mmCIF file of C-alpha atoms in Angstrom:
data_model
loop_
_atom_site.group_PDB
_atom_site.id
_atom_site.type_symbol
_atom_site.label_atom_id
_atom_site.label_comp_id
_atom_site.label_asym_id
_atom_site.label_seq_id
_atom_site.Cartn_x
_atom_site.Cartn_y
_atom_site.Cartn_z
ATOM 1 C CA UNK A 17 27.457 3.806 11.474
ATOM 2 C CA UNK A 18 26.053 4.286 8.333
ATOM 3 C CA UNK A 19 23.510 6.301 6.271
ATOM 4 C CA UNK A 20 21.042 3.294 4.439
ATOM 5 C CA UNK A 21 19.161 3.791 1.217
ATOM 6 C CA UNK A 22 15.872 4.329 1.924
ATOM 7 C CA UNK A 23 13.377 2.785 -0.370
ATOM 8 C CA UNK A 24 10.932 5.071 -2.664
ATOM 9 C CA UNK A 25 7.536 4.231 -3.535
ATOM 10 C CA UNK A 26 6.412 1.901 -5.415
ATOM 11 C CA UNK A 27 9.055 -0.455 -4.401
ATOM 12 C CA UNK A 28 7.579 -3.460 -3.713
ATOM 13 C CA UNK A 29 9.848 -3.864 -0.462
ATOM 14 C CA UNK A 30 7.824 -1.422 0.949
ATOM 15 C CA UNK A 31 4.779 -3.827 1.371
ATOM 16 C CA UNK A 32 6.268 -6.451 2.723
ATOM 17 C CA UNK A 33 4.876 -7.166 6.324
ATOM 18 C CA UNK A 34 7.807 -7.040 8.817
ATOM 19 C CA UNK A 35 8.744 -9.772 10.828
ATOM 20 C CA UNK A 36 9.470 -9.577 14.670
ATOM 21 C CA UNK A 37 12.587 -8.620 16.521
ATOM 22 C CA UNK A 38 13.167 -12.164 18.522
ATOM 23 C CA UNK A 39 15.942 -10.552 20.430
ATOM 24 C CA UNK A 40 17.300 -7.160 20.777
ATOM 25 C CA UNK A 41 20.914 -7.777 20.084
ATOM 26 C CA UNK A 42 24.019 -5.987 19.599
ATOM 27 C CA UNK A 43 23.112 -6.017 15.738
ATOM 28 C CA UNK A 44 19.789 -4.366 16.481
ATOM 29 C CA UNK A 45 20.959 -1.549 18.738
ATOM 30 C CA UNK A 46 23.358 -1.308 15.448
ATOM 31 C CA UNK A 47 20.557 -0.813 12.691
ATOM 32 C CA UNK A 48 18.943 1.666 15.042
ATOM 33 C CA UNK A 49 21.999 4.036 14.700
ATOM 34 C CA UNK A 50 22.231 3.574 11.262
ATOM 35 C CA UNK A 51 18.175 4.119 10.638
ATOM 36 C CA UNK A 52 18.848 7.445 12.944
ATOM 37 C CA UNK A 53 21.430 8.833 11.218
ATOM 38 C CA UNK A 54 19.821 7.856 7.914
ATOM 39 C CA UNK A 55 16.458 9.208 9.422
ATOM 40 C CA UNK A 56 18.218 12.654 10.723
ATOM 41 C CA UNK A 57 20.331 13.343 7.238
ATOM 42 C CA UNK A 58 17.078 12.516 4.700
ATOM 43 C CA UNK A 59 16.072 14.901 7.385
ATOM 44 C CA UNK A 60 12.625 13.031 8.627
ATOM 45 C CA UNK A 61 10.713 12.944 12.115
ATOM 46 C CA UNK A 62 10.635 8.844 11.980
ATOM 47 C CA UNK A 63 11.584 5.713 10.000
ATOM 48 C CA UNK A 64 10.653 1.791 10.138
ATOM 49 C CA UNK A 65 13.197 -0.848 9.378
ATOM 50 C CA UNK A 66 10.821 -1.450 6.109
ATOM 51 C CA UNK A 67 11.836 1.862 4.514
ATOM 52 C CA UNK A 68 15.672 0.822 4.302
ATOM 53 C CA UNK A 69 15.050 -2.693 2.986
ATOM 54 C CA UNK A 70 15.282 -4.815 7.069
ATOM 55 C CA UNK A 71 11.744 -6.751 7.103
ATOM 56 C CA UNK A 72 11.937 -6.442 11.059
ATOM 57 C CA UNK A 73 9.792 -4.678 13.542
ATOM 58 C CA UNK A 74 11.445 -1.764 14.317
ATOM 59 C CA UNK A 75 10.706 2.083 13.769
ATOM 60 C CA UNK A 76 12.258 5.263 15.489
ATOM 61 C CA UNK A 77 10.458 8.693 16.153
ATOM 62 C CA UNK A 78 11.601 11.850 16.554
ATOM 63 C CA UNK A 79 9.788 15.215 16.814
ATOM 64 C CA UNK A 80 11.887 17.752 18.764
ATOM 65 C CA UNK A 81 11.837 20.689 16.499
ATOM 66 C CA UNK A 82 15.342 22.300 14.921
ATOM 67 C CA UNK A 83 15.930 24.325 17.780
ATOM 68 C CA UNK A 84 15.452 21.511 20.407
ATOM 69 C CA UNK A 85 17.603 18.677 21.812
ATOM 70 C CA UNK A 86 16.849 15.417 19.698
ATOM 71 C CA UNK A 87 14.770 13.206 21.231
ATOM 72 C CA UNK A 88 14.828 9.694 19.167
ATOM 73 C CA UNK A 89 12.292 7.251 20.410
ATOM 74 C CA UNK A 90 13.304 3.698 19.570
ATOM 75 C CA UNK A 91 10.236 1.313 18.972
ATOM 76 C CA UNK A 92 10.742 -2.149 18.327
ATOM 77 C CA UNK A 93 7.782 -4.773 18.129
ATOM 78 C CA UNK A 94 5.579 -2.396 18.756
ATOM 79 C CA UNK A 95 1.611 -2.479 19.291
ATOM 80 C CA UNK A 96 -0.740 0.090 18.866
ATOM 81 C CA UNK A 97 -3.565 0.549 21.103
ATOM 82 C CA UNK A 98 -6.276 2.178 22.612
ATOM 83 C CA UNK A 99 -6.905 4.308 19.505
ATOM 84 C CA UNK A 100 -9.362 7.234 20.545
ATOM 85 C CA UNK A 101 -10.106 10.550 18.647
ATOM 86 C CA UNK A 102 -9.838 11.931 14.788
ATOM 87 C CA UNK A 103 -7.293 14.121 13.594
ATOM 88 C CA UNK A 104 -6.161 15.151 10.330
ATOM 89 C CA UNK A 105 -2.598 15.918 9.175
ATOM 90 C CA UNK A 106 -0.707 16.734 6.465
ATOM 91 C CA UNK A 107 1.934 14.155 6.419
ATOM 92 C CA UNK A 108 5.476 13.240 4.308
ATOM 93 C CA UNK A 109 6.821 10.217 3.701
ATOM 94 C CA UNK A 110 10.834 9.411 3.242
ATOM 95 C CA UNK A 111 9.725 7.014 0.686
ATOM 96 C CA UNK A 112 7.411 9.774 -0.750
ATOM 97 C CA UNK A 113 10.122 12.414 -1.467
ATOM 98 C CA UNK A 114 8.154 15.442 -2.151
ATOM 99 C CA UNK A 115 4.894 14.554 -1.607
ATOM 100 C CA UNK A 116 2.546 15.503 1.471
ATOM 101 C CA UNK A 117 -1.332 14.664 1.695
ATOM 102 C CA UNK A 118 -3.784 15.448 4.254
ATOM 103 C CA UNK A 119 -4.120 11.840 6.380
ATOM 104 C CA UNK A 120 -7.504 11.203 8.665
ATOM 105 C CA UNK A 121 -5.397 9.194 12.119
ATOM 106 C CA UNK A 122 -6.660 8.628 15.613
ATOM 107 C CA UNK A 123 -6.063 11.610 17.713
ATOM 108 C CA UNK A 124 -4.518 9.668 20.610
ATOM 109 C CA UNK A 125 -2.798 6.390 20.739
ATOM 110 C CA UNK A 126 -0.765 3.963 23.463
ATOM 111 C CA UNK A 127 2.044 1.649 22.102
ATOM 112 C CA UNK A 128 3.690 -0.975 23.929
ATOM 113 C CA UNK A 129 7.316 -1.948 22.478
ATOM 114 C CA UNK A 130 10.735 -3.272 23.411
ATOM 115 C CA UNK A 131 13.061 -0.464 24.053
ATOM 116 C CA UNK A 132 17.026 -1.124 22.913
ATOM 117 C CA UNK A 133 17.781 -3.049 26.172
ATOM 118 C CA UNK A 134 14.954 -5.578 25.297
ATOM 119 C CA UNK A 135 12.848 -3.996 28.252
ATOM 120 C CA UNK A 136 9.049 -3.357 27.886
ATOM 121 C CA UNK A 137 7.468 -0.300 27.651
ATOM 122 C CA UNK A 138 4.318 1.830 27.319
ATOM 123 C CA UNK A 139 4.031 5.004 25.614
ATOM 124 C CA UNK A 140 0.940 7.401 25.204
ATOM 125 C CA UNK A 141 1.282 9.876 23.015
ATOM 126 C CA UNK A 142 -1.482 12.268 20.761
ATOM 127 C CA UNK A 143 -1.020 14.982 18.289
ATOM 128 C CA UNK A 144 2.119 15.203 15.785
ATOM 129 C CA UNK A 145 3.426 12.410 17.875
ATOM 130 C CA UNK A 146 0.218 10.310 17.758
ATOM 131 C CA UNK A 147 0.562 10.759 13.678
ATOM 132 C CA UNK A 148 4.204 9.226 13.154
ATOM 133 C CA UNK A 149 3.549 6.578 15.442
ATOM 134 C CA UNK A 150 0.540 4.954 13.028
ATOM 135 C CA UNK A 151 2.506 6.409 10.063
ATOM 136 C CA UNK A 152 5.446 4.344 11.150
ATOM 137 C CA UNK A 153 3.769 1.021 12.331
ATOM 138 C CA UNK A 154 1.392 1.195 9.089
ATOM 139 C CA UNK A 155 4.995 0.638 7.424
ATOM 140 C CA UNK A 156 5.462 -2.303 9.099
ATOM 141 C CA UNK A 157 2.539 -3.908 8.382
ATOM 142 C CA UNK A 158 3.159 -2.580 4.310
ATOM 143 C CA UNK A 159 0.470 0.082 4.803
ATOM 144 C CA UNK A 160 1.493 2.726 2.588
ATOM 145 C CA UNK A 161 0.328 6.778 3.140
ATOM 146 C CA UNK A 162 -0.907 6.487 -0.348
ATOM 147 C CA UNK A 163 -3.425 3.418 1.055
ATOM 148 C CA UNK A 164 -5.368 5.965 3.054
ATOM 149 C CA UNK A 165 -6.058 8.395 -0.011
ATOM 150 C CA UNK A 166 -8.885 8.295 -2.517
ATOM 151 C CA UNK A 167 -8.572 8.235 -6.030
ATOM 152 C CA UNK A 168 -8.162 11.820 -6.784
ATOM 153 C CA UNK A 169 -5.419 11.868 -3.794
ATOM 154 C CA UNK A 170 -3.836 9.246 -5.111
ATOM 155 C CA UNK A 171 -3.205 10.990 -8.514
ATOM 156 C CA UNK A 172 -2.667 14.183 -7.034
ATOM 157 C CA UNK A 173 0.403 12.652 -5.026
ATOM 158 C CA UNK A 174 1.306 10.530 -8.453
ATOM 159 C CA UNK A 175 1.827 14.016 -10.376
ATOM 160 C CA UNK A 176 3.726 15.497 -6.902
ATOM 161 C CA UNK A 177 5.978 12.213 -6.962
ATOM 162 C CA UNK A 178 6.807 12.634 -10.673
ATOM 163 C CA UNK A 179 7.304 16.160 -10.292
ATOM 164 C CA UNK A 180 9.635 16.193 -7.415
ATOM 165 C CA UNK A 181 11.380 12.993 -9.583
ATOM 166 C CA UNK A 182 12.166 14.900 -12.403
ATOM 167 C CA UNK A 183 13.376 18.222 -10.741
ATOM 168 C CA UNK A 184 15.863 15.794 -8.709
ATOM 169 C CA UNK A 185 16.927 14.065 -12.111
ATOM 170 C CA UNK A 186 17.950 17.776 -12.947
ATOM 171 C CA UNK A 187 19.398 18.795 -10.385
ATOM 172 C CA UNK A 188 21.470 16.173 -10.017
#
């Protein structure tokens, strides 16, 4: 497959509202590889379809730690549900390189998606798996990480971005 670009805030394809999957095709099961071997080389725990330009409804999870098998979770038209609990978590963004921020999500949250044969599933998940789940649908709906900061947050990150910006521009 191949490795995709993956978009970096403030990108206005990022905010674009992704359209459904209509069918999960051979095409589909295609851009999933790609988004995991895009996701697993940036490195990342997930991506949405958003993040590499593909205004479809598609994002893929995966938490296992270094020292554990993969285990990639393919979502596609996903919806969240059944929200219940707070937690708070210092998350990353791919499209935030260098930048992490304390985010307020529901504790524990059910999804219902297509899997890559087009069959319908249910999935219940809470902690670090609870967070990349909202993280990732929030992309497809061109929700942002920055959107759930205040104003000092959102500076704080702005200074983290540039910074991490310029040490890339010389190290590169």
């Amino acid at each position: 497959m191949a490795i995709l670009e993956i978009l970096e805030y403030p990108d206005p394809r990022l905010r674009e509202v992704a359209r459904p999957v209509g069918e999960v095709t051979e095409e589909i099961r295609s851009l999933v590889e790609s988004m995991a071997e895009t996701m697993y080389d940036a490195p990342g725990v997930g991506l949405a379809a958003t993040q590499v330009g593909i205004s479809q409804r598609i994002f893929i999870i995966d938490i296992a730690g270094e020292d554990e098998p993969s285990d990639l979770k393919v979502f596609i038209n996903p919806e969240l549900f059944d929200a219940d609990g707070v937690q708070v978590y210092k998350e990353g963004c791919l499209s935030f390189p260098g930048a992490t921020e304390d985010i307020k999500r529901a504790e524990r949250i059910k999804v219902r998606a297509l899997d890559l044969q087009g069959t319908a599933f249910e999935f219940e998940a809470d902690g670090l798996m609870a967070v990349a789940l909202q993280h990732e649908n929030d992309h497809l709906n061109g929700i942002l990480m920055i959107d759930k900061l205040n104003a000092f947050q959102r500076r704080k990150m702005g200074r983290k971005l540039a910074k991490a910006r310029s040490e890339d521009a010389t190290t590169s």
